[in-house]
Amino acid sequence: NAGVTQTPKFQVLKTGQSMTLQCAQDMNHEYMSWYRQDPGMGLRLIHYSVGAGITDQGEVPNGYNVSRSTTEDFPLRLLSAAPSQTSVYFCASNPDRDAYNEQFFGPGTRLTVL
Amino acid sequence: AQKVTQAQTEISVVEKEDVTLDCVYETRDTTYYLFWYKQPPSGELVFLIRRNSFDEQNEISGRYSWNFQKSTSSFNFTITASQVVDSAVYFCALSWSGAGSYQLTFGKGTKLSVIP
């Protein structure tokens, strides 16, 4: 199993550009989520999905869109990048919506918006 | 509201010293789970431990130990005889179930530097 994979690892955007951060997992996990990590802020939940076709907002959803067309993939779209979206983005998955589960994290994508 | 507080932003210790990382949480739920994750300088997030709200037994794993006290809403993490490889950011997190799903809240993290 590759676990949770994210592409790209690094990305530089100009203000106003759009892009998609890719996330995939091969563990047949039901629950997937996106976090951003900023210095001194910990990890904050952007969006999450409890299964294919079902998504919901987390703590900081503005400026981001998600969709979940398959169990494996959960892309995060930045519609019009802003410098405030400069951050490290982590995708995570876990088997189901049980609060007991630990999160399996991807390696992260470091995004810089100029 | 659910909240996790890690009051120690940064800690520096000399190798072989013991160090305790504090975690205080707030929740109204009676069933919840507490986690610790490690983020080494390479950036990945590594799961360390999980504890449910009904299990207040302390846990020891090698040089690591965890002390869970519901009376003080704390879930502290102690590293005994610290090593340089312990240098990392450590996150405490709280999860709970609700509205057909679950939520996970992280503390802001404590950066531990172990000096040789």
CSV table of C-alpha atoms in Angstrom, one decimal:
chain,number,residue,atom,x,y,z
A,1,ASN,CA,0.0,0.0,0.0
A,2,ALA,CA,1.2,3.5,-0.9
A,3,GLY,CA,-1.0,4.9,1.9
A,4,VAL,CA,-2.0,8.6,1.3
A,5,THR,CA,-0.2,10.3,-1.5
A,6,GLN,CA,-0.2,14.0,-2.4
A,7,THR,CA,0.9,15.9,-5.4
A,8,PRO,CA,2.7,18.2,-5.9
A,9,LYS,CA,5.1,18.4,-3.0
A,10,PHE,CA,5.9,22.1,-3.7
A,11,GLN,CA,4.0,24.7,-5.7
A,12,VAL,CA,4.4,28.5,-6.3
A,13,LEU,CA,1.4,30.4,-7.6
A,14,LYS,CA,0.7,34.0,-8.4
A,15,THR,CA,-2.2,35.8,-6.8
A,16,GLY,CA,-5.4,35.0,-8.7
A,17,GLN,CA,-4.2,31.7,-10.2
A,18,SER,CA,-6.2,28.5,-9.7
A,19,MET,CA,-4.9,25.1,-9.0
A,20,THR,CA,-5.8,21.7,-7.7
A,21,LEU,CA,-3.9,19.8,-5.0
A,22,GLN,CA,-4.3,16.1,-5.5
A,23,CYS,CA,-4.8,13.5,-2.8
A,24,ALA,CA,-5.3,9.8,-3.2
A,25,GLN,CA,-5.4,6.8,-0.8
A,26,ASP,CA,-5.3,3.1,-1.6
A,27,MET,CA,-6.6,1.8,1.8
A,28,ASN,CA,-10.3,2.0,0.9
A,29,HIS,CA,-10.8,4.5,3.6
A,30,GLU,CA,-14.3,6.1,3.9
A,31,TYR,CA,-13.2,9.3,5.6
A,32,MET,CA,-10.9,11.9,4.0
A,33,SER,CA,-10.0,15.4,5.0
A,34,TRP,CA,-7.8,18.4,4.2
A,35,TYR,CA,-5.9,20.5,6.7
A,36,ARG,CA,-3.7,23.5,6.5
A,37,GLN,CA,-0.8,24.1,8.8
A,38,ASP,CA,0.4,27.6,9.5
A,39,PRO,CA,3.2,28.6,11.9
A,40,GLY,CA,1.9,28.7,15.4
A,41,MET,CA,-1.6,27.7,14.4
A,42,GLY,CA,-1.5,23.9,14.4
A,43,LEU,CA,-3.6,22.0,11.9
A,44,ARG,CA,-6.9,23.5,10.9
A,45,LEU,CA,-9.6,21.5,9.0
A,46,ILE,CA,-10.5,22.9,5.6
A,47,HIS,CA,-13.0,20.3,4.2
A,48,TYR,CA,-13.8,16.7,4.8
A,49,SER,CA,-15.7,13.9,3.2
A,50,VAL,CA,-17.4,10.9,4.8
A,51,GLY,CA,-17.7,9.0,1.5
A,52,ALA,CA,-17.9,9.3,-2.2
A,53,GLY,CA,-20.3,12.1,-3.2
A,54,ILE,CA,-20.4,13.6,0.4
A,55,THR,CA,-18.4,16.6,1.5
A,56,ASP,CA,-18.7,19.2,4.2
A,57,GLN,CA,-16.9,22.3,5.4
A,58,GLY,CA,-14.4,22.4,8.2
A,59,GLU,CA,-13.1,25.3,10.2
A,60,VAL,CA,-11.5,27.3,7.4
A,61,PRO,CA,-13.3,26.5,4.1
A,62,ASN,CA,-13.3,29.9,2.4
A,63,GLY,CA,-11.4,30.0,-0.9
A,64,TYR,CA,-11.3,26.2,-1.3
A,65,ASN,CA,-13.5,23.7,-3.1
A,66,VAL,CA,-13.6,19.9,-2.8
A,67,SER,CA,-15.3,17.0,-4.5
A,68,ARG,CA,-15.3,13.3,-3.9
A,69,SER,CA,-16.2,11.3,-7.0
A,70,THR,CA,-14.4,8.2,-5.9
A,71,THR,CA,-13.4,6.6,-2.6
A,72,GLU,CA,-9.7,6.9,-3.5
A,73,ASP,CA,-9.4,10.6,-4.5
A,74,PHE,CA,-10.1,13.8,-2.7
A,75,PRO,CA,-8.8,16.9,-4.6
A,76,LEU,CA,-8.6,20.3,-3.1
A,77,ARG,CA,-9.2,23.3,-5.5
A,78,LEU,CA,-8.0,26.8,-5.0
A,79,LEU,CA,-10.3,29.0,-7.1
A,80,SER,CA,-8.3,32.2,-7.0
A,81,ALA,CA,-5.1,32.0,-4.9
A,82,ALA,CA,-4.4,34.6,-2.4
A,83,PRO,CA,-1.2,35.2,-0.3
A,84,SER,CA,-3.2,34.2,2.8
A,85,GLN,CA,-3.4,30.7,1.4
A,86,THR,CA,0.4,30.3,1.6
A,87,SER,CA,0.6,27.2,3.8
A,88,VAL,CA,1.4,23.5,4.1
A,89,TYR,CA,-1.5,21.4,3.1
A,90,PHE,CA,-2.0,17.9,4.5
A,91,CYS,CA,-4.5,15.4,3.3
A,92,ALA,CA,-5.6,12.6,5.7
A,93,SER,CA,-7.7,9.5,5.7
A,94,ASN,CA,-9.1,7.1,8.1
A,95,PRO,CA,-11.2,3.9,7.8
A,96,ASP,CA,-14.6,5.4,8.7
A,97,ARG,CA,-16.3,8.2,10.6
A,98,ASP,CA,-15.6,6.7,14.0
A,99,ALA,CA,-13.9,9.2,16.3
A,100,TYR,CA,-11.7,6.3,17.6
A,101,ASN,CA,-9.6,6.2,14.4
A,102,GLU,CA,-6.2,7.7,14.0
A,103,GLN,CA,-5.6,9.8,10.9
A,104,PHE,CA,-3.3,8.6,8.2
A,105,PHE,CA,-1.6,11.7,6.8
A,106,GLY,CA,0.0,12.3,3.4
A,107,PRO,CA,3.4,13.9,3.1
A,108,GLY,CA,2.1,17.4,2.6
A,109,THR,CA,2.1,20.1,-0.1
A,110,ARG,CA,4.0,23.3,0.5
A,111,LEU,CA,2.2,26.1,-1.3
A,112,THR,CA,3.5,29.6,-1.8
A,113,VAL,CA,1.3,32.3,-3.2
A,114,LEU,CA,3.1,35.5,-4.4
B,1,ALA,CA,-17.0,24.0,22.0
B,2,GLN,CA,-14.1,21.6,21.7
B,3,LYS,CA,-10.6,23.0,22.4
B,4,VAL,CA,-7.1,21.8,22.8
B,5,THR,CA,-4.5,24.0,24.5
B,6,GLN,CA,-0.8,23.4,24.4
B,7,ALA,CA,0.5,26.2,26.4
B,8,GLN,CA,4.2,25.5,25.7
B,9,THR,CA,5.1,26.9,22.3
B,10,GLU,CA,8.8,25.9,22.4
B,11,ILE,CA,10.9,23.8,24.8
B,12,SER,CA,14.6,23.3,24.8
B,13,VAL,CA,16.3,20.6,26.8
B,14,VAL,CA,19.7,19.1,26.9
B,15,GLU,CA,20.1,15.5,25.8
B,16,LYS,CA,19.2,12.9,28.5
B,17,GLU,CA,17.0,15.3,30.4
B,18,ASP,CA,13.3,14.4,30.9
B,19,VAL,CA,10.7,16.6,29.5
B,20,THR,CA,6.9,16.8,29.8
B,21,LEU,CA,4.7,18.3,27.1
B,22,ASP,CA,1.4,19.6,28.4
B,23,CYS,CA,-2.0,19.2,26.8
B,24,VAL,CA,-5.3,20.5,28.3
B,25,TYR,CA,-8.6,20.0,26.5
B,26,GLU,CA,-12.2,21.2,26.7
B,27,THR,CA,-15.2,19.2,25.7
B,28,ARG,CA,-18.8,18.6,26.8
B,29,ASP,CA,-18.9,15.1,25.3
B,30,THR,CA,-18.6,12.1,27.6
B,31,THR,CA,-17.1,10.0,24.8
B,32,TYR,CA,-14.1,11.4,23.2
B,33,TYR,CA,-10.5,10.4,22.2
B,34,LEU,CA,-7.2,12.1,22.7
B,35,PHE,CA,-4.2,11.7,20.4
B,36,TRP,CA,-0.6,12.7,20.2
B,37,TYR,CA,1.2,13.2,16.9
B,38,LYS,CA,4.8,13.9,16.2
B,39,GLN,CA,6.1,16.1,13.3
B,40,PRO,CA,9.8,15.7,12.8
B,41,PRO,CA,11.8,18.3,10.8
B,42,SER,CA,11.2,16.2,7.7
B,43,GLY,CA,7.5,17.3,8.0
B,44,GLU,CA,5.5,14.2,8.0
B,45,LEU,CA,2.9,13.6,10.8
B,46,VAL,CA,3.4,10.4,12.8
B,47,PHE,CA,0.7,9.0,15.1
B,48,LEU,CA,2.0,8.2,18.6
B,49,ILE,CA,-0.9,7.3,20.8
B,50,ARG,CA,-4.7,7.3,21.3
B,51,ARG,CA,-6.6,7.3,24.6
B,52,ASN,CA,-10.4,7.1,25.0
B,53,SER,CA,-12.2,9.0,27.6
B,54,PHE,CA,-13.1,6.0,29.7
B,55,ASP,CA,-9.5,4.7,30.1
B,56,GLU,CA,-7.5,6.7,32.5
B,57,GLN,CA,-4.7,4.3,32.7
B,58,ASN,CA,-1.3,5.7,32.1
B,59,GLU,CA,0.7,4.3,29.3
B,60,ILE,CA,4.4,3.7,28.8
B,61,SER,CA,6.1,2.9,25.6
B,62,GLY,CA,9.9,2.8,25.9
B,63,ARG,CA,11.0,6.3,26.8
B,64,TYR,CA,7.6,7.7,26.2
B,65,SER,CA,4.8,7.9,28.7
B,66,TRP,CA,1.4,9.5,28.8
B,67,ASN,CA,-0.6,10.7,31.8
B,68,PHE,CA,-4.4,11.1,31.3
B,69,GLN,CA,-6.3,12.8,34.0
B,70,LYS,CA,-10.0,13.6,33.5
B,71,SER,CA,-10.2,15.6,36.7
B,72,THR,CA,-7.9,18.2,35.3
B,73,SER,CA,-8.8,17.6,31.6
B,74,SER,CA,-5.1,16.9,30.8
B,75,PHE,CA,-3.3,14.4,28.6
B,76,ASN,CA,0.4,15.1,29.2
B,77,PHE,CA,3.3,13.5,27.4
B,78,THR,CA,6.7,12.7,29.0
B,79,ILE,CA,9.9,11.8,27.3
B,80,THR,CA,12.4,10.2,29.5
B,81,ALA,CA,16.1,10.6,28.8
B,82,SER,CA,15.5,12.7,25.7
B,83,GLN,CA,17.5,12.2,22.6
B,84,VAL,CA,18.3,14.4,19.6
B,85,VAL,CA,15.9,12.3,17.5
B,86,ASP,CA,13.1,13.5,19.7
B,87,SER,CA,13.4,17.0,18.3
B,88,ALA,CA,10.1,17.7,16.6
B,89,VAL,CA,6.8,19.5,16.9
B,90,TYR,CA,4.3,17.5,19.0
B,91,PHE,CA,0.6,17.9,18.5
B,92,CYS,CA,-2.2,16.9,20.9
B,93,ALA,CA,-5.6,16.4,19.3
B,94,LEU,CA,-9.2,15.7,20.5
B,95,SER,CA,-11.8,13.8,18.5
B,96,TRP,CA,-15.5,13.2,19.1
B,97,SER,CA,-18.5,11.9,17.3
B,98,GLY,CA,-21.5,14.0,16.4
B,99,ALA,CA,-24.1,14.6,13.6
B,100,GLY,CA,-23.2,11.4,11.8
B,101,SER,CA,-19.5,12.2,11.5
B,102,TYR,CA,-16.7,13.2,13.7
B,103,GLN,CA,-14.5,16.2,14.2
B,104,LEU,CA,-10.8,16.4,15.1
B,105,THR,CA,-9.3,19.4,16.8
B,106,PHE,CA,-5.6,19.9,17.1
B,107,GLY,CA,-3.6,22.0,19.6
B,108,LYS,CA,-1.1,24.5,18.2
B,109,GLY,CA,1.8,22.2,18.9
B,110,THR,CA,4.9,22.3,21.0
B,111,LYS,CA,8.3,22.5,19.4
B,112,LEU,CA,10.8,20.4,21.3
B,113,SER,CA,14.5,20.9,20.7
B,114,VAL,CA,16.9,18.5,22.2
B,115,ILE,CA,20.4,19.9,22.4
B,116,PRO,CA,23.3,17.4,22.2
